[in-house]
Short mmCIF file of C-alpha atoms in Angstrom, two decimals:
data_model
loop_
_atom_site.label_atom_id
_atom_site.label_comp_id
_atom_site.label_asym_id
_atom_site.label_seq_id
_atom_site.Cartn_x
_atom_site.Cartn_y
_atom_site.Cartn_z
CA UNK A 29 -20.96 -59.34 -93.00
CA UNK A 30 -22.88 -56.29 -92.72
CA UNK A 31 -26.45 -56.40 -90.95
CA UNK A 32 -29.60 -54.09 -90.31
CA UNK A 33 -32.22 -54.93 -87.75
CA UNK A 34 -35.24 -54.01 -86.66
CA UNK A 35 -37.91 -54.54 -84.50
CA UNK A 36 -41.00 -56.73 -86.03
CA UNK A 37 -44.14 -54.89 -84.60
CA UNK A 38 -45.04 -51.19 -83.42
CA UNK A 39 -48.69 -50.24 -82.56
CA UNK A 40 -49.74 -46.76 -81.55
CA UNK A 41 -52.85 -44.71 -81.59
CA UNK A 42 -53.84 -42.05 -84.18
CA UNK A 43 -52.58 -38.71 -83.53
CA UNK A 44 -49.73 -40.17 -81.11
CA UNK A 45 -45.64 -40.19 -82.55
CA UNK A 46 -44.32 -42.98 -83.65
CA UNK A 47 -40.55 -44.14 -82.92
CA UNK A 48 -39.52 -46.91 -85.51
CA UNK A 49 -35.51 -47.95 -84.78
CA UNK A 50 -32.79 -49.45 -86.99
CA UNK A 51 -29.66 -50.73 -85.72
CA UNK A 52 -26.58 -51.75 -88.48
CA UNK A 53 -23.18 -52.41 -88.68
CA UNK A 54 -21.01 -50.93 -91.40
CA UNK A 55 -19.35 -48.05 -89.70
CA UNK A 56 -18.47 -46.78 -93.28
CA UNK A 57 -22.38 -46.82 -94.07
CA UNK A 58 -22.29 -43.14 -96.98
CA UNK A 59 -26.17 -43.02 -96.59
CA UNK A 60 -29.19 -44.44 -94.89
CA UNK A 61 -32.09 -44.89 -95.94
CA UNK A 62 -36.57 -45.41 -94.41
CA UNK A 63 -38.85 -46.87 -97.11
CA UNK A 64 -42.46 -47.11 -96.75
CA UNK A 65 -43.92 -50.50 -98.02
CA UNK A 66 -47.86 -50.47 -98.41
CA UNK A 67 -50.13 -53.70 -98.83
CA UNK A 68 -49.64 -55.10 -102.39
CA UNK A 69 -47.33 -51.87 -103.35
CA UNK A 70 -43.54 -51.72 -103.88
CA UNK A 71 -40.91 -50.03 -101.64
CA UNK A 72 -41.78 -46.65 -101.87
CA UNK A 73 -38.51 -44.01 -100.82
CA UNK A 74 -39.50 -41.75 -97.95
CA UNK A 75 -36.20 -40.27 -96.54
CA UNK A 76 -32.52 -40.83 -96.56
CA UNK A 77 -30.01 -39.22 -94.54
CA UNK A 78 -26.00 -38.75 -95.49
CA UNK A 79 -23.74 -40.51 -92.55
CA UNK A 80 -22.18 -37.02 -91.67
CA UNK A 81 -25.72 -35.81 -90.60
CA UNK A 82 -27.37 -36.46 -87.23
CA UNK A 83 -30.56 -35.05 -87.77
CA UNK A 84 -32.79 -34.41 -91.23
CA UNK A 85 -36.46 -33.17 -90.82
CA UNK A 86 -39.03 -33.65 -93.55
CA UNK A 87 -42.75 -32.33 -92.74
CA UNK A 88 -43.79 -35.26 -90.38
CA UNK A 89 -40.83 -37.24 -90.48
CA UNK A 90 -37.61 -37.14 -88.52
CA UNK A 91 -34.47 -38.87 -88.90
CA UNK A 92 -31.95 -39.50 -86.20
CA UNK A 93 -28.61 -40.98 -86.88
CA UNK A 94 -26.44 -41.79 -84.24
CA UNK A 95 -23.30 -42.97 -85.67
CA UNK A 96 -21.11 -43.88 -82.79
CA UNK A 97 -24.04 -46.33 -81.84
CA UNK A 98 -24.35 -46.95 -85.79
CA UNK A 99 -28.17 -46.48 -84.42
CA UNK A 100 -31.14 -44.87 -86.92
CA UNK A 101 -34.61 -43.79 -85.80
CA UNK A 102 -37.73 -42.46 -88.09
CA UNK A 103 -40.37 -40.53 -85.73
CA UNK A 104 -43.45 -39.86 -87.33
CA UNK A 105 -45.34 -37.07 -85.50
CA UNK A 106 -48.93 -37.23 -85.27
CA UNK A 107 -49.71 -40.61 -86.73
CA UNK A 108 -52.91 -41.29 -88.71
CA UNK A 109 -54.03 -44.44 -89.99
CA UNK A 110 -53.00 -44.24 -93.39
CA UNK A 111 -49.42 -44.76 -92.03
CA UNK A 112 -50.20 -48.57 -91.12
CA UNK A 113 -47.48 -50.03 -93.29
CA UNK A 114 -44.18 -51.76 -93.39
CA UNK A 115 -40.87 -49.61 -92.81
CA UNK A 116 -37.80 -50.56 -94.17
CA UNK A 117 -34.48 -49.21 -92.68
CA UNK A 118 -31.45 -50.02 -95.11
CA UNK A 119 -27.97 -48.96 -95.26
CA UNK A 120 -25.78 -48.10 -98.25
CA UNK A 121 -22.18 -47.73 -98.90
CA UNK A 122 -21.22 -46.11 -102.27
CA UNK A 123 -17.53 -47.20 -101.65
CA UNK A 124 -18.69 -50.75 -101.59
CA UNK A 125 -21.56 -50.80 -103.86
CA UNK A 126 -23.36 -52.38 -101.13
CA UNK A 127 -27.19 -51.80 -100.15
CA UNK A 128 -28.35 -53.60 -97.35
CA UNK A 129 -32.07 -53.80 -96.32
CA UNK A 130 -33.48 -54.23 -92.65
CA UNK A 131 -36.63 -57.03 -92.64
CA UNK A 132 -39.07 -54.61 -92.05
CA UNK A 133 -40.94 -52.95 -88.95
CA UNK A 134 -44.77 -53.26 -89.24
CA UNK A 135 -46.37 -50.00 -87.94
CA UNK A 136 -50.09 -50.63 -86.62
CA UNK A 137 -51.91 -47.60 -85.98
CA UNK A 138 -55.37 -47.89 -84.36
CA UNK A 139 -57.93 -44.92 -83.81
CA UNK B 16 -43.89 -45.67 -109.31
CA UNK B 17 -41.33 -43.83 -110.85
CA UNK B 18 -41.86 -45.21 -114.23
CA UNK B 19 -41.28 -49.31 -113.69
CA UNK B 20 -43.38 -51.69 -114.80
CA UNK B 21 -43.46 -55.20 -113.55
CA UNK B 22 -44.70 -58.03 -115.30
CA UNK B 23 -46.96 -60.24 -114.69
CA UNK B 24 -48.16 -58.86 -111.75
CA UNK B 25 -48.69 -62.71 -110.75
CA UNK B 26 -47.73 -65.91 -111.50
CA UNK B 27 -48.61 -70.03 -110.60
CA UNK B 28 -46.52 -71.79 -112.05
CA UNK B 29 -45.26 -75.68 -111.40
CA UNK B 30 -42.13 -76.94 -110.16
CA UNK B 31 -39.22 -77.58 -113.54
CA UNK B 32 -40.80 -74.97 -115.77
CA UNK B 33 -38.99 -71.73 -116.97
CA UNK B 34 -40.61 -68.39 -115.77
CA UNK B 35 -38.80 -65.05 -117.20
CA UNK B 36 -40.06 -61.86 -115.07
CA UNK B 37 -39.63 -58.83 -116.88
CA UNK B 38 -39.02 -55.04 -115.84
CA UNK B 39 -39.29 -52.03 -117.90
CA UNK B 40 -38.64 -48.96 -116.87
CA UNK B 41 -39.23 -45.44 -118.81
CA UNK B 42 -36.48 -43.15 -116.28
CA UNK B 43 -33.76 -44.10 -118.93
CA UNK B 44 -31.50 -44.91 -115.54
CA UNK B 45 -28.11 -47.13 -115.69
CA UNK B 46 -29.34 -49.05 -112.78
CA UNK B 47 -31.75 -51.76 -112.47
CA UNK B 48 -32.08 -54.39 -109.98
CA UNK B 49 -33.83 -57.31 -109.13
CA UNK B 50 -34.44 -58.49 -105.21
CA UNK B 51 -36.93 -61.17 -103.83
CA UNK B 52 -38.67 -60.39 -100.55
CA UNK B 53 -39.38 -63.05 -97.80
CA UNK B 54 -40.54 -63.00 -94.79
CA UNK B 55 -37.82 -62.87 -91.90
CA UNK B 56 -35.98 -61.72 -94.50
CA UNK B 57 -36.65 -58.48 -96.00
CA UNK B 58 -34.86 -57.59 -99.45
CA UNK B 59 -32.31 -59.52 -100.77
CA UNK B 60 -30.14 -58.66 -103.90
CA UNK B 61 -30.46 -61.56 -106.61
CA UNK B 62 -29.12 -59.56 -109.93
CA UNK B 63 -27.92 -56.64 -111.03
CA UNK B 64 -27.57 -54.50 -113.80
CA UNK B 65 -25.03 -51.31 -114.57
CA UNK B 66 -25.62 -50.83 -118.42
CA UNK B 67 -26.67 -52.93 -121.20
CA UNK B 68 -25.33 -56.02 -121.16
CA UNK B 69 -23.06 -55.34 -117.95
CA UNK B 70 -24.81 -57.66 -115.09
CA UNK B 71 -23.49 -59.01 -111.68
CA UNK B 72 -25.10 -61.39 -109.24
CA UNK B 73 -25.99 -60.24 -105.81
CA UNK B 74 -26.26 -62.23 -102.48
CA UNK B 75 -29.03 -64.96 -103.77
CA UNK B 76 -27.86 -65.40 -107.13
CA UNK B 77 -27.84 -69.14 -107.32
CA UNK B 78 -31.20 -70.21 -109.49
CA UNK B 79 -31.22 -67.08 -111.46
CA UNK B 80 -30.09 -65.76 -114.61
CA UNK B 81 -30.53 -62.20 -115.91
CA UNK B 82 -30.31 -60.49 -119.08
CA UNK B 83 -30.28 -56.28 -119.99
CA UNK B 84 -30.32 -55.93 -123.67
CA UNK B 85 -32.30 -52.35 -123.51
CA UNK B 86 -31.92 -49.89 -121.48
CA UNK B 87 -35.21 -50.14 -120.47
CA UNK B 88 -35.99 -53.87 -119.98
CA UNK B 89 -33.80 -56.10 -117.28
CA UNK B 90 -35.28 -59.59 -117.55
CA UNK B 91 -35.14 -62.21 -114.25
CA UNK B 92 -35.35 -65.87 -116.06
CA UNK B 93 -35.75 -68.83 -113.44
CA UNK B 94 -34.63 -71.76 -115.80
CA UNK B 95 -36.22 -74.19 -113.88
CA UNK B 96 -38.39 -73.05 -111.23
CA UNK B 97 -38.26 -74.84 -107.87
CA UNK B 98 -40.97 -74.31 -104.46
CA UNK B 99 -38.09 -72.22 -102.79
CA UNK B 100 -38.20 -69.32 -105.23
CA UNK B 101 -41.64 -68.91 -104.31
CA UNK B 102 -41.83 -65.10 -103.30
CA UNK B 103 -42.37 -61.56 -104.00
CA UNK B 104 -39.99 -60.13 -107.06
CA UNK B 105 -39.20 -56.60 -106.79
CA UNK B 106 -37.45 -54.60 -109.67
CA UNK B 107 -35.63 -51.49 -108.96
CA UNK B 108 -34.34 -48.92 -110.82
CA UNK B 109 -31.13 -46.06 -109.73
CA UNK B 110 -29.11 -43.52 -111.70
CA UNK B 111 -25.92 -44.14 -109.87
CA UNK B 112 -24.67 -47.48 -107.87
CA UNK B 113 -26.04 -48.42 -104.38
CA UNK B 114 -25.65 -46.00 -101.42
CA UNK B 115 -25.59 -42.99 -102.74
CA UNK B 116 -27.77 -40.27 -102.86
CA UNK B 117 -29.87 -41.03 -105.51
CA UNK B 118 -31.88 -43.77 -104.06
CA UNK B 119 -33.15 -46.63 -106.05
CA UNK B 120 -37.24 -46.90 -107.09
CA UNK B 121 -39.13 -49.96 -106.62
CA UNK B 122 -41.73 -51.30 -108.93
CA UNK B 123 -45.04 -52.62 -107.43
CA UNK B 124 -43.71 -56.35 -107.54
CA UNK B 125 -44.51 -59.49 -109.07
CA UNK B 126 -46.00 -62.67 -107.01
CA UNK B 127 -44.27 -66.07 -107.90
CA UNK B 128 -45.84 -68.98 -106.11
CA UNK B 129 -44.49 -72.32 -107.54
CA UNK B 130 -46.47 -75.23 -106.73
#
C-alpha cells in the first residue's frame, strides 16, 4: 500500500536553513501536503503543493517536489527557535480518497 | 484552530468502560475525521464522516464506532476501552474529500490514557 517516510530528527542552529525530506509512493499522489505540529497543539496546515508543480514558495518556506523520484522537501530559510516542532509530510489522492500521513520529522533548533 | 473543538481535552479512564470523544466544529464543512496519533506511527485514519449520517471506517477502524447526527458534532465512542487505544485523538475537519486542495483542519486533540 501506499507509504510516506521521513527522517526522525533534524537539528540546526538559529538563523541557518533547514532541509526537512519526505519520500512516498503513490505516483498518482493530486496534492502534497507539510503540517506543522507544536507541543500539546493539533496539526496545524502550513503548505501544500499540486503534483503538476515542482516548486511553490511561501515567505520562508519552500516546497520542492520531485515527482519522478516521488521525493518532497520543505526548506525553511533562516530558522528561529520558534520553529522547534514536529513536521508532517502527507500525501493525498482525490481520485482515491486517500490521505496518507508521514510519522513526523522533529526539527530542533538551538541558538 | 479553524473552529473545532475537542472534548475533553483529557481523559483516564480504566480498561472495559465506554469513553465517547466528541468534535464540534463551527466551519459548517461536509468533512470530519477522526485519526489517533502514535508514536512510530504518525496519523492514522480511524473514522470518517461525508455528511450526516454518511460514515466510513478508515485504516484502524476495529474498536471504534462513530456517529454524525449534526453537521457540526462527529462523535468517536470506544465501547469498551482497552490499554491499546491509549493515544492522542485528533479530529479534523475538510470541505471536500481527502487530497484535494482544500486541506483538512485539525483540532488541538484529546489525550486518552486507559489504565
Amino acid at each position: 500500500g501506499e507509504d510516506v517516510e521521513q527522517s526522525l530528527f533534524l537539528s540546526v542552529r538559529e538563523g541557518d536553513s533547514s532541509v526537512i525530506n519526505c519520500t512516498y509512493t503513490d505516483s498518482s499522489s493530486t496534492y502534497l501536503y507539510w503540517y506543522k505540529q507544536e507541543p500539546g497543539a493539533g496539526l496545524q496546515l502550513l503548505t501544500y503543493i499540486f503534483s503538476n508543480m515542482d516548486m511553490k514558495q511561501d515567505q520562508r518556506l519552500t516546497v520542492l517536489l520531485n515527482k519522478k523520484d516521488k521525493h518532497l522537501s520543505l526548506r525553511i530559510a533562516d530558522t528561529q527557535t520558534g520553529d522547534s516542532a514536529i513536521y508532517f509530510c502527507a500525501e493525498g489522492n482525490y481520485n482515491t480518497d486517500k490521505l496518507i500521513f508521514g510519522t513526523g520529522t522533529r526539527l530542533q533548533v538551538f541558538p | 484552530d479553524a473552529g473545532i473543538t475537542q472534548s475533553p481535552r483529557h481523559k483516564v479512564t480504566e480498561t472495559g468502560t465506554p469513553v465517547t470523544l466528541r468534535c464540534h466544529q463551527t466551519e459548517n464543512h461536509r468533512y470530519m475525521y477522526w485519526y489517533r496519533q502514535d508514536p512510530g506511527h504518525g496519523l492514522r485514519l480511524i473514522h470518517y464522516s461525508y455528511g450526516v449520517k454518511d460514515t466510513d471506517k478508515g485504516e484502524v477502524s476495529d474498536g471504534y464506532s462513530v456517529s454524525r447526527s449534526k453537521t457540526e458534532d462527529f462523535l468517536l465512542t470506544l465501547e469498551s476501552a482497552t490499554s491499546s487505544q491509549t493515544s492522542v485523538y485528533f479530529c479534523a475537519i475538510s470541505d471536500q474529500g481527502q487530497g484535494g486542495n482544500q486541506p483538512q483542519h485539525f483540532g488541538d486533540g484529546t489525550r486518552l490514557s486507559i489504565l
